[in-house]
């Protein structure tokens, strides 16, 4: 059986499973569509949350970013994982106790303002649309390779599949589909990693293999990798960058994670307040299985690629283009791997031609510039092919990559849909709408969101993980501060909260658009996206904490100068924080 047919069978079987689950668990009411009727077990919810969380950015792009840069990009791991700790401790149980369906609903009620609620809806839609671009991009990359179609065609196929099971099932269908998707993606991610770890180090546990001895070289794997990348003019794989930027970026991802609406609404689906905290704990366990493996996958993929191009070592001539391996030929078709013979020697020169200190060495070797361009998003998907693993493993990782992209896309689209149908239509524009009518509006809103996300995914502003990082910055600057103030401060009022959200969102958006183009449209940026142009050296992906600080400052400042919230709102804040049944303290 050829690889294409095998891919079709494995991917097709996984899609049939997802759609079958959606039909079986079709939502029949708004309670089921928005919150799965609050009947999801904490372990199941933890698994669904992990799938919702481990997006195309985690599965496809994160290991690629670590492979391309090294230790510096481990900030993705630290920020995303740390964000779940914040979420479990500071937000999830309190929001579940509040007992509503959506984040804007909490903000509207807590700050006794439809204006605050409307601003929250706008923030949520901008964050979710930015995030979903990354998912659709990742799905398009996976489809383009394994179904041998253009990336744009892959995007439309992905959107069609999401449309079927997300529009049908709502939160109820998405939850149980995500449980299945988690099982698919974690098996798909770990099996190739185990094979490759055994090949390179003899250790079957990838996180331990990363720190083991490279079998062929007889030195630690990371030492071997440092040596080969520096011999080609790249920075040391284990080298560190700007501590300020690493700190800000990690913080941006952490508080962005805790403010992501599609993650928060997962905690509205459990029966009890305690279950919300348990769900977050289980989600961390399930996420850790992938995140502990990702650094090993990235490092081993980078080493395998260099060994493929320089089979006799980097000091010897590179492989001839006509003798390139099949995996390169396969990925060239997608346009995500490109070769340009700049010195007409018929060999693939791969090195860092931007490193001034390496120019002399390159000239001595007759090189005229780097000739191989590899999109970071392909590394995890290409890894089994690079390591020459069996065909079924390649098909499995295709299904895993698609499961990761589609599970998160569905969660994001549900957040957008519920914000429009419940917060805009039901509670503002048409308060007397019937439940059946609201359900129909929710499904139409989701269909519209899928269409918009697909169009934007055709021209994304970066790699999948980079695009997602922008969404985290927006969530960090707008949603997270207002939720924290809403839960832990009785003094912040509607004027302060609304102004804070607007300032955080607008300033962060303007900073992003300055370097990445207005609404991420290529060619519309006001400054080139290079470190020399950054304000205080802060890149767009790390600006979220600055927006959050402005949000907090404006909210507290304006609240201090204006009237305090009504007594019933202050009592509401107190009731959210105090455990049910807790009595007053007594003397001894």
Coordinates of C-alpha atoms in Angstrom, one line a residue:
X1 CA 0.0 0.0 0.0
X2 CA 1.4 3.4 -1.0
X3 CA 1.9 6.2 1.6
X4 CA -0.9 8.4 0.1
X5 CA -3.5 5.6 0.5
X6 CA -2.3 4.9 4.0
X7 CA -2.6 8.6 4.9
X8 CA -6.1 8.7 3.5
X9 CA -7.2 5.6 5.5
X10 CA -5.8 6.8 8.9
X11 CA -6.9 10.4 8.5
X12 CA -10.3 9.4 7.1
X13 CA -10.9 7.0 10.0
X14 CA -10.1 9.7 12.5
X15 CA -12.5 12.1 10.8
X16 CA -15.2 9.5 10.7
X17 CA -14.8 9.1 14.4
X18 CA -15.0 12.8 15.1
X19 CA -18.1 13.3 13.0
X20 CA -19.7 10.2 14.4
X21 CA -19.2 11.5 18.0
X22 CA -20.7 14.9 16.9
X23 CA -23.8 13.3 15.5
X24 CA -24.2 11.1 18.6
X25 CA -23.8 14.0 21.0
X26 CA -25.6 16.7 19.0
X27 CA -26.7 19.6 21.1
X28 CA -30.4 20.0 21.5
X29 CA -30.5 23.0 23.8
X30 CA -28.5 26.2 24.4
X31 CA -27.3 24.7 27.7
X32 CA -25.8 21.8 25.8
X33 CA -24.5 24.0 23.0
X34 CA -22.7 26.5 25.4
X35 CA -21.7 24.4 28.4
X36 CA -22.5 20.7 27.6
X37 CA -25.3 20.9 30.2
X38 CA -22.6 21.2 33.0
X39 CA -22.3 17.4 33.1
X40 CA -18.7 16.7 32.0
X41 CA -16.5 14.6 34.4
X42 CA -13.3 16.4 35.6
X43 CA -10.9 13.8 34.0
X44 CA -12.8 14.0 30.7
X45 CA -12.8 17.7 30.9
X46 CA -9.1 17.8 31.6
X47 CA -8.5 15.6 28.6
X48 CA -10.8 17.8 26.4
X49 CA -9.1 20.9 27.8
X50 CA -5.7 19.5 26.9
X51 CA -6.8 18.8 23.3
X52 CA -8.4 22.3 23.2
X53 CA -5.1 23.7 24.4
X54 CA -2.6 21.6 22.4
X55 CA -3.3 23.3 19.2
X56 CA -1.5 23.3 15.8
X57 CA 0.9 25.7 17.5
X58 CA 1.8 23.1 20.2
X59 CA 1.7 20.0 18.0
X60 CA 3.1 21.3 14.7
X61 CA 4.9 24.5 15.3
X62 CA 6.3 24.7 18.8
X63 CA 8.9 21.9 18.3
X64 CA 9.8 23.5 15.0
X65 CA 10.4 26.9 16.7
X66 CA 12.6 25.2 19.3
X67 CA 14.4 23.3 16.6
X68 CA 15.0 26.5 14.6
X69 CA 16.3 28.6 17.4
X70 CA 17.0 26.4 20.4
X71 CA 16.8 27.0 24.2
X72 CA 15.5 30.6 23.8
X73 CA 12.2 29.4 22.4
X74 CA 11.6 27.1 25.4
X75 CA 9.8 30.2 26.6
X76 CA 6.8 28.8 24.8
X77 CA 6.8 25.8 27.1
X78 CA 7.3 27.7 30.3
X79 CA 4.7 30.4 29.5
X80 CA 1.9 28.1 28.3
X81 CA 2.4 25.6 31.2
X82 CA 2.7 28.4 33.8
X83 CA -0.5 29.9 32.5
X84 CA -2.5 26.8 33.5
X85 CA -1.2 27.1 37.0
X86 CA -2.5 30.7 37.1
X87 CA -5.8 29.6 35.6
X88 CA -6.3 26.7 38.1
X89 CA -5.5 28.9 41.2
X90 CA -6.8 32.3 40.3
X91 CA -9.6 32.1 37.8
X92 CA -11.3 28.7 37.0
X93 CA -13.0 27.9 40.3
X94 CA -14.3 31.5 40.8
X95 CA -15.7 31.8 37.3
X96 CA -17.4 28.4 37.6
X97 CA -18.9 29.5 40.9
X98 CA -20.3 32.6 39.2
X99 CA -22.3 30.1 37.1
X100 CA -22.7 31.7 33.7
X101 CA -22.0 30.5 30.2
X102 CA -19.5 33.1 28.8
X103 CA -16.6 35.4 29.8
X104 CA -18.4 38.6 28.6
X105 CA -21.4 37.6 30.7
X106 CA -19.3 37.6 33.8
X107 CA -17.7 40.9 32.9
X108 CA -21.1 42.5 32.1
X109 CA -22.7 41.4 35.4
X110 CA -19.6 42.1 37.6
X111 CA -19.2 45.6 36.2
X112 CA -22.9 46.2 35.9
X113 CA -22.5 47.5 32.4
X114 CA -23.6 46.5 28.9
X115 CA -20.8 48.7 27.6
X116 CA -18.2 46.6 29.5
X117 CA -19.8 43.5 28.2
X118 CA -19.7 44.8 24.6
X119 CA -16.0 45.7 24.9
X120 CA -15.4 42.2 26.3
X121 CA -17.2 40.7 23.3
X122 CA -15.0 42.7 20.9
X123 CA -11.8 41.7 22.8
X124 CA -12.9 38.0 22.7
X125 CA -13.6 38.0 19.0
X126 CA -10.3 39.8 18.1
X127 CA -8.3 37.3 20.3
X128 CA -10.2 34.2 19.1
X129 CA -9.9 35.2 15.4
X130 CA -6.2 35.9 15.7
X131 CA -5.7 32.5 17.5
X132 CA -7.8 30.6 15.0
X133 CA -5.7 31.9 12.1
X134 CA -2.8 29.8 13.5
X135 CA -5.0 26.7 13.7
X136 CA -6.2 27.0 10.2
X137 CA -2.6 27.6 9.0
X138 CA -1.5 24.5 10.8
X139 CA -4.3 22.4 9.4
X140 CA -3.6 23.7 5.9
X141 CA 0.1 22.7 6.3
X142 CA -0.8 19.1 7.4
X143 CA -3.5 18.6 4.7
X144 CA -1.2 20.0 1.9
X145 CA 1.5 17.4 2.6
X146 CA -0.4 14.3 3.5
X147 CA -3.3 14.7 1.0
X148 CA -0.9 16.1 -1.6
X149 CA -2.9 19.3 -2.3
X150 CA -2.1 23.0 -2.2
X151 CA -2.1 24.7 1.3
X152 CA -5.1 26.7 0.3
X153 CA -7.1 23.6 -0.6
X154 CA -6.0 22.0 2.7
X155 CA -7.4 25.0 4.5
X156 CA -10.8 24.7 2.9
X157 CA -11.0 20.9 3.6
X158 CA -10.1 21.6 7.3
X159 CA -12.8 24.3 7.5
X160 CA -15.4 21.9 6.1
X161 CA -14.6 19.2 8.7
X162 CA -14.7 21.6 11.6
X163 CA -18.0 23.0 10.2
X164 CA -19.7 19.6 10.4
X165 CA -18.8 18.6 13.9
X166 CA -18.6 22.0 15.6
X167 CA -21.9 23.4 14.2
X168 CA -23.7 20.2 14.9
X169 CA -22.5 19.4 18.4
X170 CA -21.7 22.7 20.1
X171 CA -19.8 22.4 23.4
X172 CA -21.3 18.9 24.0
X173 CA -20.2 17.5 20.7
X174 CA -16.8 19.4 20.8
X175 CA -16.0 18.1 24.3
X176 CA -16.3 14.4 23.4
X177 CA -14.7 14.9 20.1
X178 CA -11.8 16.6 21.8
X179 CA -11.3 13.6 24.1
X180 CA -10.9 11.4 21.0
X181 CA -8.6 14.0 19.4
X182 CA -6.4 14.1 22.5
X183 CA -5.9 10.3 22.3
X184 CA -5.1 10.5 18.6
X185 CA -2.7 13.5 18.9
X186 CA -0.7 12.2 22.0
X187 CA -0.2 8.8 20.4
X188 CA 0.8 10.5 17.2
X189 CA 3.3 12.8 18.9
X190 CA 5.0 10.3 21.2
X191 CA 5.4 7.2 19.0
X192 CA 7.7 8.9 16.4
X193 CA 9.6 10.6 19.2
X194 CA 10.3 7.3 20.9
X195 CA 11.5 5.7 17.6
X196 CA 13.8 8.7 16.9
X197 CA 15.1 8.8 20.5
X198 CA 16.1 5.1 20.3
X199 CA 17.8 5.7 16.9
X200 CA 19.9 8.6 18.1
X201 CA 20.6 7.8 21.8
X202 CA 19.3 4.3 22.5
X203 CA 17.0 5.8 25.2
X204 CA 13.3 5.0 24.6
X205 CA 12.1 8.0 26.7
X206 CA 12.5 11.2 24.6
X207 CA 12.9 13.7 27.5
X208 CA 15.7 11.6 28.9
X209 CA 17.1 11.0 25.4
X210 CA 17.6 14.7 25.0
X211 CA 20.2 14.6 27.8
X212 CA 21.7 11.2 26.8
X213 CA 24.8 10.4 24.8
X214 CA 24.6 10.5 21.0
X215 CA 25.2 6.9 20.0
X216 CA 27.3 7.6 16.9
X217 CA 29.4 10.5 18.2
X218 CA 29.9 9.3 21.8
X219 CA 29.2 12.8 23.2
X220 CA 26.0 14.2 24.8
X221 CA 23.4 14.9 22.1
X222 CA 23.1 18.6 23.0
X223 CA 26.8 19.0 22.8
X224 CA 26.8 17.3 19.4
X225 CA 24.0 19.6 18.2
X226 CA 25.8 22.7 19.5
X227 CA 28.9 21.7 17.6
X228 CA 27.2 21.2 14.2
X229 CA 25.0 24.3 14.3
X230 CA 27.9 26.6 15.3
X231 CA 30.1 25.0 12.6
X232 CA 27.4 26.3 10.1
X233 CA 27.3 29.8 11.5
X234 CA 24.2 29.5 13.6
X235 CA 24.0 30.5 17.3
X236 CA 24.6 27.7 19.8
X237 CA 21.5 25.6 20.3
X238 CA 21.7 25.9 24.1
X239 CA 22.6 29.6 24.0
X240 CA 20.5 32.2 25.8
X241 CA 19.1 35.5 24.5
X242 CA 17.9 38.7 26.1
X243 CA 16.7 38.0 29.7
X244 CA 14.2 40.9 29.5
X245 CA 12.5 39.7 26.3
X246 CA 12.4 36.1 27.6
X247 CA 10.8 37.2 30.8
X248 CA 8.3 39.5 29.1
X249 CA 7.4 36.8 26.5
X250 CA 7.0 34.1 29.1
X251 CA 4.8 36.4 31.2
X252 CA 2.8 37.3 28.1
X253 CA 2.1 33.6 27.4
X254 CA 1.3 32.9 31.1
X255 CA -1.2 35.7 31.6
X256 CA -2.5 35.3 28.1
X257 CA -3.2 31.6 28.7
X258 CA -5.1 32.5 31.8
X259 CA -7.2 35.0 29.8
X260 CA -8.0 32.9 26.8
X261 CA -11.8 32.7 26.5
X262 CA -12.0 29.4 24.7
X263 CA -10.0 27.8 27.6
X264 CA -11.9 29.5 30.3
X265 CA -15.3 28.3 29.0
X266 CA -14.2 24.7 29.3
X267 CA -14.4 25.2 33.1
X268 CA -18.1 26.1 32.8
X269 CA -18.9 22.6 31.7
X270 CA -18.2 20.7 35.0
X271 CA -20.9 20.0 37.7
X272 CA -19.2 21.6 40.8
X273 CA -16.8 24.4 41.6
X274 CA -14.2 21.9 43.0
X275 CA -14.3 20.1 39.7
X276 CA -13.1 23.2 37.9
X277 CA -9.8 23.1 39.9
X278 CA -9.5 19.3 39.4
X279 CA -10.1 19.8 35.7
X280 CA -7.2 22.2 35.5
X281 CA -5.0 19.8 37.4
X282 CA -5.8 16.9 35.0
X283 CA -5.3 19.2 32.0
X284 CA -1.8 19.9 33.2
X285 CA -1.0 16.2 33.5
X286 CA -2.2 15.5 30.0
X287 CA -0.5 18.6 28.6
X288 CA 2.8 17.6 30.3
X289 CA 2.9 14.3 28.3
X290 CA 3.4 16.4 25.1
X291 CA 5.3 19.4 26.5
X292 CA 8.0 17.2 28.1
X293 CA 8.5 15.5 24.7
X294 CA 8.6 18.7 22.5
X295 CA 12.2 19.9 23.3
X296 CA 13.5 16.4 22.4
X297 CA 11.5 16.3 19.2
X298 CA 12.9 19.8 18.2
X299 CA 16.5 19.0 19.0
X300 CA 16.5 15.6 17.3
X301 CA 14.7 17.0 14.2
X302 CA 17.3 19.7 13.8
X303 CA 20.2 17.2 14.1
X304 CA 18.5 14.8 11.7
X305 CA 18.1 17.5 9.0
X306 CA 21.7 18.6 9.2
X307 CA 22.9 15.0 9.1
X308 CA 20.7 14.5 6.0
X309 CA 22.2 17.5 4.2
X310 CA 25.8 16.7 5.4
X311 CA 25.8 12.9 5.6
X312 CA 29.6 12.9 6.1
X313 CA 29.8 15.7 8.5
X314 CA 29.5 19.5 8.1
X315 CA 33.2 19.8 7.1
X316 CA 32.6 17.6 4.0
X317 CA 30.6 18.5 0.9
X318 CA 26.8 18.7 1.2
X319 CA 24.5 16.2 -0.5
X320 CA 23.9 16.7 -4.2
X321 CA 20.4 18.1 -5.0
X322 CA 19.6 15.3 -7.4
X323 CA 20.5 12.8 -4.6
X324 CA 18.2 14.5 -2.0
X325 CA 16.0 12.2 0.0
X326 CA 12.4 11.5 -0.7
X327 CA 11.1 13.6 2.2
X328 CA 12.6 16.7 0.7
X329 CA 11.0 15.9 -2.7
X330 CA 7.6 15.4 -0.9
X331 CA 7.8 18.7 1.0
X332 CA 9.0 20.7 -2.0
X333 CA 5.6 20.0 -3.6
X334 CA 3.9 22.0 -0.9
X335 CA 6.1 25.0 -1.3
X336 CA 7.1 24.8 2.4
X337 CA 10.6 23.7 1.6
X338 CA 12.5 25.5 -1.2
X339 CA 15.9 25.1 -2.8
X340 CA 17.8 27.7 -4.9
X341 CA 21.2 26.7 -6.3
X342 CA 23.0 30.1 -5.8
X343 CA 26.5 28.9 -6.7
X344 CA 25.4 26.4 -9.4
X345 CA 27.4 23.5 -7.9
X346 CA 24.4 21.1 -7.7
X347 CA 24.7 20.7 -4.0
X348 CA 22.5 21.9 -1.1
X349 CA 24.3 24.6 0.9
X350 CA 22.6 25.1 4.3
X351 CA 24.1 27.6 6.7
X352 CA 23.5 30.9 8.4
X353 CA 24.4 33.4 5.7
X354 CA 23.4 36.3 8.0
X355 CA 26.2 35.6 10.3
X356 CA 29.0 38.2 9.5
X357 CA 31.6 36.1 11.2
X358 CA 30.9 33.1 9.0
X359 CA 31.3 34.9 5.7
X360 CA 35.0 34.1 5.3
X361 CA 34.4 30.4 5.9
X362 CA 31.5 30.4 3.4
X363 CA 33.6 32.1 0.7
X364 CA 36.5 29.6 1.2
X365 CA 34.1 26.8 0.7
X366 CA 32.7 28.4 -2.5
X367 CA 29.2 29.1 -1.0
X368 CA 27.2 32.0 -2.2
X369 CA 24.4 32.1 0.3
X370 CA 22.0 29.7 2.1
X371 CA 20.2 27.6 -0.5
X372 CA 17.6 25.7 1.6
X373 CA 14.6 27.4 3.1
X374 CA 12.6 25.2 5.6
X375 CA 9.3 26.4 7.1
X376 CA 9.5 25.7 10.8
X377 CA 5.9 24.3 10.7
X378 CA 6.9 21.2 8.7
X379 CA 9.5 19.8 11.1
X380 CA 7.3 17.7 13.4
X381 CA 5.2 16.5 10.4
X382 CA 8.4 15.6 8.4
X383 CA 10.2 14.1 11.4
X384 CA 9.1 10.5 10.8
X385 CA 10.1 10.8 7.1
X386 CA 13.5 12.3 7.9
X387 CA 14.1 9.4 10.3
X388 CA 12.8 6.9 7.8
X389 CA 10.1 5.5 10.1
X390 CA 7.4 3.1 8.8
X391 CA 4.6 4.4 6.7
X392 CA 1.9 3.9 9.3
X393 CA 3.8 6.2 11.7
X394 CA 3.8 9.0 9.0
X395 CA 0.0 8.5 8.6
X396 CA -0.5 8.6 12.3
X397 CA 1.4 11.9 12.7
X398 CA -0.8 13.4 9.9
X399 CA -3.9 12.4 11.9
X400 CA -2.4 13.8 15.1
X401 CA -1.5 17.2 13.5
X402 CA -5.0 17.6 12.1
X403 CA -6.6 16.5 15.4
X404 CA -4.5 19.2 17.2
X405 CA -5.5 22.0 14.8
X406 CA -9.2 21.0 14.5
X407 CA -9.7 20.5 18.3
X408 CA -8.5 24.0 19.2
X409 CA -10.2 25.6 16.1
X410 CA -13.5 24.2 17.3
X411 CA -13.1 25.5 20.8
X412 CA -12.2 29.0 19.5
X413 CA -15.1 29.0 17.1
X414 CA -17.5 28.1 19.9
X415 CA -16.2 31.0 22.0
X416 CA -16.9 33.4 19.1
X417 CA -20.3 31.8 18.4
X418 CA -21.4 32.0 22.0
X419 CA -20.2 35.6 22.4
X420 CA -22.3 36.7 19.3
X421 CA -25.4 34.6 19.9
X422 CA -25.6 34.8 23.7
X423 CA -23.9 38.1 24.6
X424 CA -24.8 40.2 21.6
X425 CA -28.1 38.8 20.3
X426 CA -29.8 37.2 23.3
X427 CA -28.8 39.6 26.1
X428 CA -28.6 42.8 24.1
X429 CA -30.1 43.0 20.6
X430 CA -33.1 40.5 20.8
X431 CA -33.7 39.7 24.5
X432 CA -37.0 37.9 23.7
X433 CA -35.5 35.5 21.1
X434 CA -36.6 31.8 21.7
X435 CA -34.1 29.1 22.7
X436 CA -34.5 27.5 19.2
X437 CA -33.8 30.9 17.6
X438 CA -30.7 31.5 19.8
X439 CA -29.4 28.0 18.9
X440 CA -29.8 28.8 15.2
X441 CA -28.0 32.2 15.6
X442 CA -25.2 30.4 17.4
X443 CA -24.8 27.9 14.5
X444 CA -24.9 30.7 11.9
X445 CA -22.3 32.7 13.8
X446 CA -20.0 29.7 14.0
X447 CA -20.3 29.1 10.2
X448 CA -19.5 32.7 9.6
X449 CA -16.5 32.6 11.9
X450 CA -15.2 29.5 10.1
X451 CA -15.4 31.3 6.8
X452 CA -13.5 34.4 8.1
X453 CA -10.9 32.3 9.8
X454 CA -10.2 30.3 6.6
X455 CA -9.8 33.5 4.6
X456 CA -7.4 35.0 7.1
X457 CA -5.5 31.6 7.3
X458 CA -4.6 31.9 3.6
X459 CA -2.3 34.8 4.5
X460 CA -1.2 34.4 8.1
X461 CA 1.2 36.9 9.8
X462 CA 3.7 34.2 10.8
X463 CA 4.3 30.6 11.7
X464 CA 1.4 28.9 13.5
X465 CA 3.0 29.3 17.0
X466 CA 4.0 32.9 16.3
X467 CA 0.5 33.8 15.2
X468 CA -0.9 32.2 18.3
X469 CA 1.6 34.1 20.4
X470 CA 0.0 37.4 19.2
X471 CA -3.4 36.2 20.4
X472 CA -1.9 35.5 23.8
X473 CA -0.5 39.0 23.9
X474 CA -4.0 40.4 23.2
X475 CA -5.6 38.2 25.9
X476 CA -2.9 39.2 28.4
X477 CA -3.6 42.9 27.7
X478 CA -7.4 42.9 27.7
X479 CA -9.2 39.9 29.2
X480 CA -6.8 38.7 32.0
X481 CA -6.6 42.0 33.9
X482 CA -10.3 42.6 33.9
X483 CA -11.1 39.1 35.2
X484 CA -8.5 39.4 38.0
X485 CA -9.9 42.8 39.0
X486 CA -13.4 41.5 38.8
X487 CA -12.7 38.6 41.1
X488 CA -10.2 40.1 43.6
X489 CA -11.1 43.9 43.8
X490 CA -14.4 45.3 45.0
X491 CA -13.3 48.8 44.2
X492 CA -12.9 48.6 40.4
X493 CA -16.0 50.0 38.8
X494 CA -17.5 49.8 35.3
X495 CA -15.8 53.0 34.0
X496 CA -12.4 51.8 35.1
X497 CA -12.8 48.3 33.7
X498 CA -14.2 49.4 30.4
X499 CA -11.5 52.0 29.9
X500 CA -8.8 49.6 31.0
X501 CA -9.8 46.9 28.5
X502 CA -10.0 49.5 25.7
X503 CA -6.5 50.9 26.5
X504 CA -4.9 47.5 26.8
X505 CA -6.5 46.2 23.6
X506 CA -5.9 49.3 21.5
X507 CA -2.3 50.0 22.5
X508 CA -1.4 46.3 22.0
X509 CA -3.1 46.1 18.6
X510 CA -1.4 49.3 17.5
X511 CA 2.0 47.9 18.5
X512 CA 1.3 44.6 16.7
X513 CA 0.0 46.4 13.5
X514 CA 3.0 48.7 13.5
X515 CA 5.3 45.8 12.8
X516 CA 3.0 43.1 11.3
X517 CA 0.7 45.2 9.1
X518 CA -2.8 46.5 9.7
X519 CA -5.1 43.6 10.6
X520 CA -2.1 41.4 9.7
X521 CA -2.4 42.3 6.0
X522 CA 1.1 41.8 4.4
X523 CA 2.7 45.0 3.2
X524 CA 0.7 47.4 5.4
X525 CA 3.2 47.6 8.4
X526 CA 4.5 51.1 9.3
X527 CA 7.9 49.8 10.5
X528 CA 10.0 46.8 9.5
X529 CA 9.7 43.9 11.9
X530 CA 13.3 43.9 13.0
X531 CA 14.8 44.2 16.5
X532 CA 16.4 47.6 15.7
X533 CA 12.9 49.1 15.3
X534 CA 11.3 47.7 18.5
X535 CA 10.4 50.0 21.4
X536 CA 13.0 49.3 24.1
X537 CA 13.8 46.1 22.2
X538 CA 10.5 44.5 23.0
X539 CA 9.2 42.4 20.0
X540 CA 5.4 42.3 19.2
X541 CA 5.0 38.8 20.6
X542 CA 6.3 40.0 24.1
X543 CA 4.2 43.2 24.3
X544 CA 1.2 41.6 26.2
X545 CA 2.5 42.4 29.7
X546 CA 3.0 46.0 28.8
X547 CA -0.6 46.2 27.6
X548 CA -1.7 44.4 30.8
X549 CA 0.1 47.0 33.0
X550 CA -1.6 49.8 31.2
X551 CA -5.0 48.1 31.6
X552 CA -4.5 47.7 35.4
X553 CA -3.2 51.3 35.7
X554 CA -6.1 52.9 33.8
X555 CA -8.7 50.7 35.6
X556 CA -7.5 51.4 39.1
X557 CA -6.8 55.1 38.4
X558 CA -10.2 55.8 36.9
X559 CA -12.0 53.7 39.6
X560 CA -10.3 55.7 42.3
X561 CA -11.5 59.0 40.8
X562 CA -15.1 57.8 40.3
X563 CA -17.9 56.3 42.3
X564 CA -17.4 52.9 43.9
X565 CA -19.5 50.0 42.6
X566 CA -23.0 49.5 44.1
X567 CA -23.3 47.5 47.3
X568 CA -24.9 44.5 45.6
X569 CA -21.9 44.2 43.2
X570 CA -19.5 44.3 46.1
X571 CA -21.5 41.6 47.8
X572 CA -21.3 39.6 44.5
X573 CA -17.5 39.8 44.5
X574 CA -17.4 38.7 48.1
X575 CA -19.7 35.7 47.4
X576 CA -17.6 34.5 44.5
X577 CA -14.4 34.4 46.6
X578 CA -15.9 32.9 49.8
X579 CA -16.5 29.1 49.8
X580 CA -20.1 28.2 50.0
X581 CA -21.1 27.4 53.6
X582 CA -18.1 29.2 55.2
X583 CA -19.1 30.8 58.5
X584 CA -17.7 34.0 60.1
X585 CA -14.4 33.7 62.0
X586 CA -14.8 33.4 65.8
X587 CA -12.5 34.3 68.7
X588 CA -10.7 31.9 70.9

